[in-house]
Amino acid sequence: MLPRVQAWAPSASPEPQLVPPTDPTASADRDLSLPRISLNAAAISNASTVKLANPEGEADTASSIISLPDAAAKGGNSVVSDSEESLPKKKAGRTTNDVQQYMNISHFEQLMNTFQNHVNDDGSSGFDIDKFREVFGAVLGGNLSYDQLTSLFMKIDANSDGTVDWDEFSTYMMTGAMEGSVTVNIVFDERLRRQISPPHKDMIKRVEFIQKERKYISISREGLICLWTPNLRVQRVINTKDFIPGMAWVADAAFMHDQNKLVLITDDRQLCIYDVLSMKPRILAALIELENNPLSLAYAGRYDDDKDLILFGDDGGYVNVLTFTRKFFVDTAPESEANRHLTPAKLSKKDSFKKNNIAFYRRKMHNDWVHKVQYYQEMNAFVSCSTESTNSLIIGDLERTKQVRRVHAPKGINCFDFCRRPSFLVTGGRDKIVRLWNPYVLSKPAGSLYGHNTAIVNITVNHEEGHIITLSDDKVIKIWNARTLICLQTLMDKEPHRPENIISAIYFDLNNRQMITGSSKLEVWPLYRSFRHKFARSHDAPIVAAMFNESFHQVVSGGQNGSVCIWDLASGDKIFQFHSAHGKLEITAMCFDNTGRRLITGSRENVVKMWNFNNGQILRKMIKSTALETTDVIYIEMGSNRYIVATGWDRKIYIYIDDPDHFEAVPVRILNGAGSGAHRGHEDDISAVAFCPPSTLATSSVDGAIVVWNLESGHIRLTIREPFLALRSKEEKPVEKILFLYQGDRTYIRRHKIPLLSCHADGCMRLWDVYDGSMMHEFNCQAVEDEGLTTMSLNPEGTALLVGGSKGHVRLFDVRMSHLDNKRDWQSLCNLKLTWRAHVQSIVSASYVNRYDIIITASKDATIRVWIPDGTHVGVFGQDEPWILGDASTYMPLPEDVKLEAQMESERHKMITKHKELMKKNVIDKWKGLQEPHPEIIEPEPWDTAPDTGMSSADLSKITDLRGRAIKANVVKKWKDYYVQQKNAQDWTITPDLITVHNPKQFFSFDSTRRHRPRKPLTRVKYDAVYHMLNCYPLEEIPQFTKPAPKVKGLGGGGKMEASKVTGGTLPSMRKDKNMVVTSNKYGIV
């Protein structure tokens, strides 16, 4: 017997309405001067980290520690919530039940005094629901309606004890205030990241976008130049070695946008300028015989009214400046060789600028290699950096009229960039620290960003959003907010690259709103904001489940990254979110309790947790004996007792009592089916669990077995398997989901035998009788070929069944419970109403909301979508634009990924159909041509005598005829083999007549119309007391035995033996459908 515990039963309360609350700004005398909770803000203002206490006094919350902005500057770790700073603000008018917006400091003081002075009759100090409505209604002055106060009470009273005290209320408000104070930012959408294989064979050194031509240009180390369309399709490939044979590696490149020219520096001490956009690419100029090897390159267009600059740093610590006018390229003839052999000595002369329209000079700035140089018009100065610690970064003017300013950094500086808003010079080096400098105050950095684990090698800035993008040597990219100094996102490139496993180039394209990284390949990272209207996502990781909460009329979803989100069903807005529910482990199973106030989650650890999902507070921990994955959890009621049941990969069933007095709980019973034979439990991982009152529990496993338990006694009633399970492959065997087909009324359960419905990976639903273990019916639910079923759900009224598939299809069935009485017409029990494509990946949960007549689906593609039962798309949770249920003008069109997949599927179907038609035509033509000369055989011209062999024309004609026959026979044989294979494949389908066994004559069976229940075998029965009362049927023409049959050893009373194995006589041959069995006991053979 299971232990029993008395639990408080919640009183019935009106359902909260999905309507916006009264506008808090409508009343002039309302005091809303303090945003959100000033009391909570003051309480946490002096602490960098805050921990929340659980009921046992142990610090434990969803994310353990909530970091404040001042801590983010030290660690560089991003902090998250339901708001997003980089995205547009949400439109006003969305539904909210947040009580914090109606409260100020005086309200908190009144409530605290009321809580402290209130004492119940039994000596407790908490408010019940009636007192709660009375006190809060008086304090808030009627700002919240009756339904909103009821909903608020249920959110705070998550442990369902019927009372709310000051500790519970303050904890709820504190967590809500801190969760609203942090920000979430998804800058680049990793799901839309794509990799492109270019013609480059070596590392890419520079990627840029040419605005005038609407083209991308990429330059690799081996000297290959590629021009790309805006969609990054190769348009042109230019090899610089065609102009300069034997040219060394390219060290750096820059595109002169106002000149439409490309400049390169190489390891053989050359600087070359190319015209790559003309019909015939050509080299325009080459600066050769440089004194040092150039390393970095920059272009400063429009430096003066008639001057442009090319700057490059070298390994001697020099900053080299090449000044030229626009006449330099105009005067250059296409076939001229004069500008191909320019030297520093020639261009350094005083009259070089007047004669050649180009001049050269250089300045010694560093004592080590110059890794980067750049000219910024905002500072009217050039900036260069080196890895030395003394002159790590230098800011100087080209006219040499101002004093050079220097920055000293430990281990030097590898890279830098200028951020316009706010005005910072951002640097990074081998010490792994990103520093922000005021260009006019270089004595100490204005800020430091920590987070990289290796040397920082490149920095670029998104000036529009104020984002700093840093790249480290381990291929980790971090995006920082330049205003708040918080890390917004971390991207990791885990793909190996050759010949060097690094990211050699990074470019942020503000025009197309995407980031491009280069190694030996190109990778595109689109901005999340740009594609959010097309590919809105609800989570940052695949979703585990999305469930509708009947108590709060909200949708609660969990992701594999451990985050839990609460969504407003009326608008699609995110209400609340908490992270790291199970640390760094993913959530694998979710369910609500019977009141809908608490959330139960399982993971790949030995703990099942219970949450107040409205504020992210953990309420209970339930300990398992193993740390294997929990695949399913359910909350059940047996009379007045409540239990949590968890199953998983350890093939055990854990049962916990719902006792709010204990924070940590151990199972009161573990069912593992340790018996043998019919009493043996699962032999593989358990995948799903279902419960049917009063005490029937069913579990399914990935090997296709379903075990039915008596939860009260813990015994196994029976084990169910599909009749043809042994013929199926391992991928088709798993049972993904099971549920009992019944309405919520207990009187209905007492009057009917409740069947079990299961969905399988082979694409079929099966209906089972859990009393005798028989399969009553099978429904084939495959929408497309090779699609298995992954999930299903039944609405509370038992009238609608939703089934999801592994390829994103949803099936809606109309369930008629009245047909359960008609035991012959099982096909009409579930009628398929509609099938549509809801996602492009596997569906993990689907639920039908009767109150609003909508369907909610969640998938591994990280989206939760809302549909009308006719297949109309309402929207995606997390999209920018809100929706209004019932207003079709606010609904979103079909998602782009579904449209694209449907288009590809249609094209694929057309190709398959065309292929089948061609095959059919070819087969018909081949069979028709058996009696006719083969059209493909070309008759050779008649020869009187073969030139080499000496054969006559008759011999040649005979050989040609034999060859034609051989071709015909070979073709016919191939098509016959193909036809036989197709026919065999079609014959191996399971049809209902294979499941039902028709045997008009039954031998050695009871002749009774009554249905006898199988009796359990008796134990410890005397051997002599075993008798078999059988009806004997005469068999025709059975010859006499020539000698009495010997007594067979090893067979006791009631044993069975095949007749063919009895010696001493022969039996006539019988038909295959009559299985002749001879029964033997201690007196001989009957």
PDB file of N, CA and C in Angstrom, residues 1028 1051-1057 1077-1081:
ATOM      1  N   HIS A1028      -7.750 -32.447 -16.602  1.00  0.00           N
ATOM      2  CA  HIS A1028      -8.153 -31.568 -17.697  1.00  0.00           C
ATOM      3  C   HIS A1028      -9.530 -32.015 -18.177  1.00  0.00           C
ATOM      4  N   LEU A1051       7.247 -34.627 -19.246  1.00  0.00           N
ATOM      5  CA  LEU A1051       5.949 -33.975 -19.352  1.00  0.00           C
ATOM      6  C   LEU A1051       5.123 -34.365 -18.143  1.00  0.00           C
ATOM      7  N   GLY A1052       4.759 -33.379 -17.359  1.00  0.00           N
ATOM      8  CA  GLY A1052       3.913 -33.635 -16.218  1.00  0.00           C
ATOM      9  C   GLY A1052       2.461 -33.602 -16.606  1.00  0.00           C
ATOM     10  N   GLY A1053       1.597 -33.640 -15.574  1.00  0.00           N
ATOM     11  CA  GLY A1053       0.174 -33.546 -15.857  1.00  0.00           C
ATOM     12  C   GLY A1053      -0.153 -32.249 -16.524  1.00  0.00           C
ATOM     13  N   GLY A1054      -0.888 -32.318 -17.582  1.00  0.00           N
ATOM     14  CA  GLY A1054      -1.283 -31.114 -18.304  1.00  0.00           C
ATOM     15  C   GLY A1054      -0.251 -30.635 -19.281  1.00  0.00           C
ATOM     16  N   GLY A1055       0.857 -31.318 -19.465  1.00  0.00           N
ATOM     17  CA  GLY A1055       1.856 -30.872 -20.416  1.00  0.00           C
ATOM     18  C   GLY A1055       1.403 -31.087 -21.834  1.00  0.00           C
ATOM     19  N   LYS A1056       2.056 -30.442 -22.811  1.00  0.00           N
ATOM     20  CA  LYS A1056       1.684 -30.518 -24.219  1.00  0.00           C
ATOM     21  C   LYS A1056       2.864 -30.982 -25.032  1.00  0.00           C
ATOM     22  N   MET A1057       2.560 -31.758 -26.105  1.00  0.00           N
ATOM     23  CA  MET A1057       3.615 -32.267 -26.966  1.00  0.00           C
ATOM     24  C   MET A1057       3.079 -32.361 -28.381  1.00  0.00           C
ATOM     25  N   VAL A1077      -2.760 -30.846 -31.433  1.00  0.00           N
ATOM     26  CA  VAL A1077      -2.015 -30.899 -30.185  1.00  0.00           C
ATOM     27  C   VAL A1077      -2.525 -32.079 -29.380  1.00  0.00           C
ATOM     28  N   VAL A1078      -1.622 -32.846 -28.829  1.00  0.00           N
ATOM     29  CA  VAL A1078      -1.987 -33.983 -27.988  1.00  0.00           C
ATOM     30  C   VAL A1078      -1.624 -33.645 -26.555  1.00  0.00           C
ATOM     31  N   THR A1079      -2.584 -33.852 -25.652  1.00  0.00           N
ATOM     32  CA  THR A1079      -2.380 -33.524 -24.246  1.00  0.00           C
ATOM     33  C   THR A1079      -2.017 -34.783 -23.479  1.00  0.00           C
ATOM     34  N   SER A1080      -1.048 -34.653 -22.598  1.00  0.00           N
ATOM     35  CA  SER A1080      -0.559 -35.811 -21.857  1.00  0.00           C
ATOM     36  C   SER A1080      -0.595 -35.508 -20.376  1.00  0.00           C
ATOM     37  N   ASN A1081      -0.941 -36.511 -19.581  1.00  0.00           N
ATOM     38  CA  ASN A1081      -0.811 -36.414 -18.136  1.00  0.00           C
ATOM     39  C   ASN A1081      -0.189 -37.706 -17.625  1.00  0.00           C
TER      40      ASN A1081
END
